[in-house]
Coordinates of C-alpha atoms in Angstrom, one line a residue:
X249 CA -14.0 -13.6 -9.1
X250 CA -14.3 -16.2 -6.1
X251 CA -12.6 -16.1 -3.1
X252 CA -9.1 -18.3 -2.8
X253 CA -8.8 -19.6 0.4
X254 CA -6.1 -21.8 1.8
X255 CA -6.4 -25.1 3.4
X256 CA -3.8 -26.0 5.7
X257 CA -4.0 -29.6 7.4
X258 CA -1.6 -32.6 7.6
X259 CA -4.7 -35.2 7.4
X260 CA -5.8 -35.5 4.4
X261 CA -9.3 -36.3 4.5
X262 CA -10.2 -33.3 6.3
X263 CA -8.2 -31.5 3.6
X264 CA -10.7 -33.3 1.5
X265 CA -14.0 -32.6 3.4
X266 CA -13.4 -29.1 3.3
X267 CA -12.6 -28.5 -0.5
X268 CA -15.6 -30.3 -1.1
X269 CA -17.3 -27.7 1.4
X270 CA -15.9 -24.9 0.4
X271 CA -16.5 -25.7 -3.4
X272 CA -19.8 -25.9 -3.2
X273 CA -20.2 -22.7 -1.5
X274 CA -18.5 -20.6 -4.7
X275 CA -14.2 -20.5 -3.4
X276 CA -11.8 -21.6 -5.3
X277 CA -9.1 -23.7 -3.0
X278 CA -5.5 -24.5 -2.7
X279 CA -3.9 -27.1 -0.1
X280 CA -0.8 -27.7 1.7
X281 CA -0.3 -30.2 4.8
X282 CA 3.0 -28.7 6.6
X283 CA 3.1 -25.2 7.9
X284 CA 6.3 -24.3 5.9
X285 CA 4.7 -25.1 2.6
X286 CA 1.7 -23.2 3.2
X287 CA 4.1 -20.1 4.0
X288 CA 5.6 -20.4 0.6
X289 CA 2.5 -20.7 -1.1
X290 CA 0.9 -17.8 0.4
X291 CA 3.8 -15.8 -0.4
X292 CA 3.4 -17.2 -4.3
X293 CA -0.6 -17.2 -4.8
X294 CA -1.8 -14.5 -1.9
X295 CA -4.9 -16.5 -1.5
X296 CA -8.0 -14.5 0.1
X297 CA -7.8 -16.3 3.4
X298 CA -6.3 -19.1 5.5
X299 CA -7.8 -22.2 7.5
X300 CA -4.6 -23.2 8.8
X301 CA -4.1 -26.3 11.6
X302 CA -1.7 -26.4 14.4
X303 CA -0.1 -29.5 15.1
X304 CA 1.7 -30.4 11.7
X305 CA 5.0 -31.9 10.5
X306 CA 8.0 -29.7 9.6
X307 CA 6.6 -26.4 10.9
X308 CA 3.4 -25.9 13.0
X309 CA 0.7 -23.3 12.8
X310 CA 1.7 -21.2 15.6
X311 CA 5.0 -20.7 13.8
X312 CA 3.5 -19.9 10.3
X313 CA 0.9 -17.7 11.1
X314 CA 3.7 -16.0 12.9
X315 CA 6.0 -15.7 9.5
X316 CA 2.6 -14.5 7.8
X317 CA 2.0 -11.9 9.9
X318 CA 5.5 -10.3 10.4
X319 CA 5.9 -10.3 6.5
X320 CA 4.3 -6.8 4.9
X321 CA 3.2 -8.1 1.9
X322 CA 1.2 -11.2 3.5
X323 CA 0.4 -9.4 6.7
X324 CA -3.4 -8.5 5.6
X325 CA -4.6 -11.8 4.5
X326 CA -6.6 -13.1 7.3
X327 CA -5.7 -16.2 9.5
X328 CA -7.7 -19.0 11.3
X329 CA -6.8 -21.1 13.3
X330 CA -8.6 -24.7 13.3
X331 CA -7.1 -26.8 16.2
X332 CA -8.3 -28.9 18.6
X333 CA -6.4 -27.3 21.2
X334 CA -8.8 -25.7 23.8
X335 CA -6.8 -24.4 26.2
X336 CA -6.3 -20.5 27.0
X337 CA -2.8 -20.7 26.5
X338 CA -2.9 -22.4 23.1
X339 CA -5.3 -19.7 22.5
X340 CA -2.6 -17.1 23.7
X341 CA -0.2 -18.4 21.5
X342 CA -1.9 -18.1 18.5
X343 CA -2.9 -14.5 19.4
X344 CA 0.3 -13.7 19.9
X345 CA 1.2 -15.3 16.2
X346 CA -0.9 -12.6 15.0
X347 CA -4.2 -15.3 14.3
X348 CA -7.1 -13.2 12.8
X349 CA -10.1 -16.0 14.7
X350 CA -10.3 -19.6 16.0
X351 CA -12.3 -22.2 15.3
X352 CA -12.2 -25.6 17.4
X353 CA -12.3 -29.1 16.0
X354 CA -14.5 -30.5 15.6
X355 CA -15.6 -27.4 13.1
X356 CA -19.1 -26.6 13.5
X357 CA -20.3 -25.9 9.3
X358 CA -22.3 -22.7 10.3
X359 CA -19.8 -21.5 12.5
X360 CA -17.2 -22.0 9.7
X361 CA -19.1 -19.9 7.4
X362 CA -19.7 -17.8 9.5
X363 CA -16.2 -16.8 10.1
X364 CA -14.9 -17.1 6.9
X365 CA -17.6 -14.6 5.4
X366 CA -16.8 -12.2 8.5
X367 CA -13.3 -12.5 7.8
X368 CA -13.0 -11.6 4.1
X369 CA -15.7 -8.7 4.8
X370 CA -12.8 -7.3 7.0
X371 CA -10.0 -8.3 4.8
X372 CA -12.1 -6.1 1.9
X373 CA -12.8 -3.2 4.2
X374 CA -9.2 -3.0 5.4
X375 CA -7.8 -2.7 2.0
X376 CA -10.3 -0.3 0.8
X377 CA -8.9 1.8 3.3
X378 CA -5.5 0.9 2.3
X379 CA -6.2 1.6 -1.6
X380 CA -7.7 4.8 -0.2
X381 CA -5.1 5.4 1.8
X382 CA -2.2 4.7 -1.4
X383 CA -4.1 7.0 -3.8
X384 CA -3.7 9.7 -1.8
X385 CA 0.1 9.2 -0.5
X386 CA 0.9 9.0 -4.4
X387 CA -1.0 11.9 -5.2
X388 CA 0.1 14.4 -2.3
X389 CA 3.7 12.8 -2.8
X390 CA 4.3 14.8 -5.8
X391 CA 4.0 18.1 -3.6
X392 CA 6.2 16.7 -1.0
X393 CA 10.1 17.5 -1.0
X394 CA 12.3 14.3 -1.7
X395 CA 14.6 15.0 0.8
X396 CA 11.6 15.0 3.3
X397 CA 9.9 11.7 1.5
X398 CA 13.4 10.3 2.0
X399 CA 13.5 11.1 6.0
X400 CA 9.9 10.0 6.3
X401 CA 10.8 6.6 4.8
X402 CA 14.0 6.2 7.0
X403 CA 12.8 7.5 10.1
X404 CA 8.8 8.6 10.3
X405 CA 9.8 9.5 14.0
X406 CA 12.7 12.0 13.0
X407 CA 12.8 15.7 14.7
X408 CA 13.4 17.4 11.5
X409 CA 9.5 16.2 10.4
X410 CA 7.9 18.1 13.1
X411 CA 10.2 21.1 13.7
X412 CA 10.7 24.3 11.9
X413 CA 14.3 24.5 10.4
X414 CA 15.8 27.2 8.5
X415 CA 17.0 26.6 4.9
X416 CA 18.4 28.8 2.2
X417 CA 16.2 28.2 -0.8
X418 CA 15.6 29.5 -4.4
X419 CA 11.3 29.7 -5.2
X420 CA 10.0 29.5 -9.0
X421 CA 6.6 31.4 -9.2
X422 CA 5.0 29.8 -12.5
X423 CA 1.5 31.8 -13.8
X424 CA -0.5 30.9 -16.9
X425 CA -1.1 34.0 -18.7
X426 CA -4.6 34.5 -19.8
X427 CA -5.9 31.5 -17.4
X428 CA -9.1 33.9 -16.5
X429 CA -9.5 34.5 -20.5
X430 CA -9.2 31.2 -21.2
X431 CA -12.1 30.6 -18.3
X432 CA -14.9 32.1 -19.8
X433 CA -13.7 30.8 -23.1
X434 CA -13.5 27.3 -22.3
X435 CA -15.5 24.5 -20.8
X436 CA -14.2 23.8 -17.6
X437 CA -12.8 20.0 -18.0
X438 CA -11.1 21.2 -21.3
X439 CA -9.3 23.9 -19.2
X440 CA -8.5 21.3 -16.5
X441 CA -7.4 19.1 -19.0
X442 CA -5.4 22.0 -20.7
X443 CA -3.7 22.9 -17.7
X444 CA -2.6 19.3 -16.5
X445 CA -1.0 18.6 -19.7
X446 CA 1.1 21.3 -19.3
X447 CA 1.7 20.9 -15.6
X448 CA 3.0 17.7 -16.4
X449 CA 5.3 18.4 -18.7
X450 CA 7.0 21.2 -16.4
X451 CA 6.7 18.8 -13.4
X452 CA 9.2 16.4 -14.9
X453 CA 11.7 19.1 -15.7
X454 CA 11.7 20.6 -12.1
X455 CA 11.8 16.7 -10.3
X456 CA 15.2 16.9 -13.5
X457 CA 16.7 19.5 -11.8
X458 CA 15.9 18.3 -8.2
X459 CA 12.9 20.7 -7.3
X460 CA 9.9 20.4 -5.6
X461 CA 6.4 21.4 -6.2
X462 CA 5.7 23.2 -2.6
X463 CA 2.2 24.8 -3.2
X464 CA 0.0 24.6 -6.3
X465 CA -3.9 27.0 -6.8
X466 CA -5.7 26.8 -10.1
X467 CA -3.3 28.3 -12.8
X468 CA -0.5 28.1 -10.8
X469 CA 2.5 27.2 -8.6
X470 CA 5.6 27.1 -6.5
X471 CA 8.3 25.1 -6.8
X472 CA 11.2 25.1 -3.9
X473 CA 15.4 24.4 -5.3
X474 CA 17.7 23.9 -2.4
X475 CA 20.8 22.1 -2.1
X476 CA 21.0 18.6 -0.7
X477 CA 24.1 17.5 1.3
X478 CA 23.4 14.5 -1.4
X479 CA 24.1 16.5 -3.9
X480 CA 26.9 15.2 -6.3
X481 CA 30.0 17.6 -6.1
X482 CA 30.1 19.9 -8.8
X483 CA 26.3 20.6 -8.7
X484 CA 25.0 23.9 -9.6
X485 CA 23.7 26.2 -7.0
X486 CA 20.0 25.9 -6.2
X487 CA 19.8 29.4 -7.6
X488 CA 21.0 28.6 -10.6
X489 CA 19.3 25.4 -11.1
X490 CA 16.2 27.5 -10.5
X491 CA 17.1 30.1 -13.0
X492 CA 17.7 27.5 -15.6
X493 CA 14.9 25.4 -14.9
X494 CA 12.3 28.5 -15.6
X495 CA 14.3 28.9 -18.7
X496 CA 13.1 25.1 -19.9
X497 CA 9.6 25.5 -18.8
X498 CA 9.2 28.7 -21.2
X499 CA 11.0 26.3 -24.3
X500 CA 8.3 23.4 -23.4
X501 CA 5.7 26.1 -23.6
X502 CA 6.6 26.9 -27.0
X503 CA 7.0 23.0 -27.5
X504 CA 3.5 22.4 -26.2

């Protein structure tokens, strides 16, 4: 699919000139011609990148570039700034707003290829890295205690993330019996498969009963109960909990 890229400009015929331009190179292109509209229709479209001007009515580039860049969900999608400001401190300014590059009017063509192609090769690269990044938080998230996912989200900086504390807890051993039978009967993937479909179904009752998967290897693993000081009153113990959560996993093995 082509790359969207946002033309921001209050003259129209240089709005014009560069969706011609920009059409005939392959992007598809969207328009607005006050900094305050382009804000709201990045935040609706999330186009692939933004040419955005600085001296416009109702709000000026500086200003949305800024809102782009302190909002999360727009933050990534590159910025530059066309102007025909030259000096250093308009330049400051817009580095400070967060502006990914700079082009001066009048825009050279090359040089505006140039930069855009540069700046969607980074834009891709960064959220590679990101996606990357996501698939792996997600994935080691199911081993991680909620009550530490739920500090980590409130305050990455805490104390209790980097120091040892002491907590009275009840542990679930959970062993397949026959897993090394079942190895040299098997093709591997049909094991692998085997074992995550029962895995799964045992995850969902220990997350029921407020455990966590601490440790998994191969055939196996451990699951932590402890009681939260969220906990509703009238909660079971974590030792009970655990008790009765072993309990269901051996009824969904005989369901499975």
């Amino acid at each position: 699919m082509a790359e969207t890229i946002l033309i921001v400009d209050d003259e129209p015929f240089n709005v014009d000139l560069l969706e011609q331009e920009l059409g005939d190179l392959g992007y598809e292109t969207l328009t607005a011609f006050d900094g305050q509209a382009a804000v709201e229709l990045v935040r609706q479209q999330r186009p692939d990148l933004v040419l955005l001007d600085v001296m416009m009515p109702v709000m000026d580039g500086f200003t949305a570039c800024r809102l782009l860049k302190e909002d999360e969900e727009t933050r990534l999608i590159p910025v530059i700034i066309m102007t025909a400001l030259d000096r250093v401190e308009d330049r400051i300014q817009g580095i400070e707003a967060g502006a990914d590059d700079f082009l001066t009017k009048p825009v050279n063509d090359r040089e505006l290829v140039a930069r855009i192609q540069t700046a969607l090769k980074m834009k891709a690269a960064i959220e590679q890295k990101v996606n990357q990044v996501s698939r792996l938080r997600d994935h080691f998230a199911k081993f991680v205690p909620e009550q530490v996912k739920q500090l980590a989200a409130s305050n990455p900086d805490a104390p209790e993330l980097s120091e040892k504390i002491e907590r009275d807890v009840s542990v679930l051993m959970l062993d397949v019996t026959g897993y090394s039978k079942m190895s040299e009967q098997l093709p591997a993937t049909e094991l692998n498969e085997l074992v995550e479909r029962y895995f799964s179904a045992f995850l969902d009752r220990i997350r029921e009963a407020d455990g966590d998967i601490n440790e998994t290897a191969g055939d196996g693993f451990m699951a932590l109960f402890m009681d939260s000081q969220n906990a509703a009153a009238g909660s079971a113990p974590h030792a009970i909990r655990a008790v009765d959560t072993a309990l269901g996993l051996l009824h969904v093995t005989e369901s499975l």
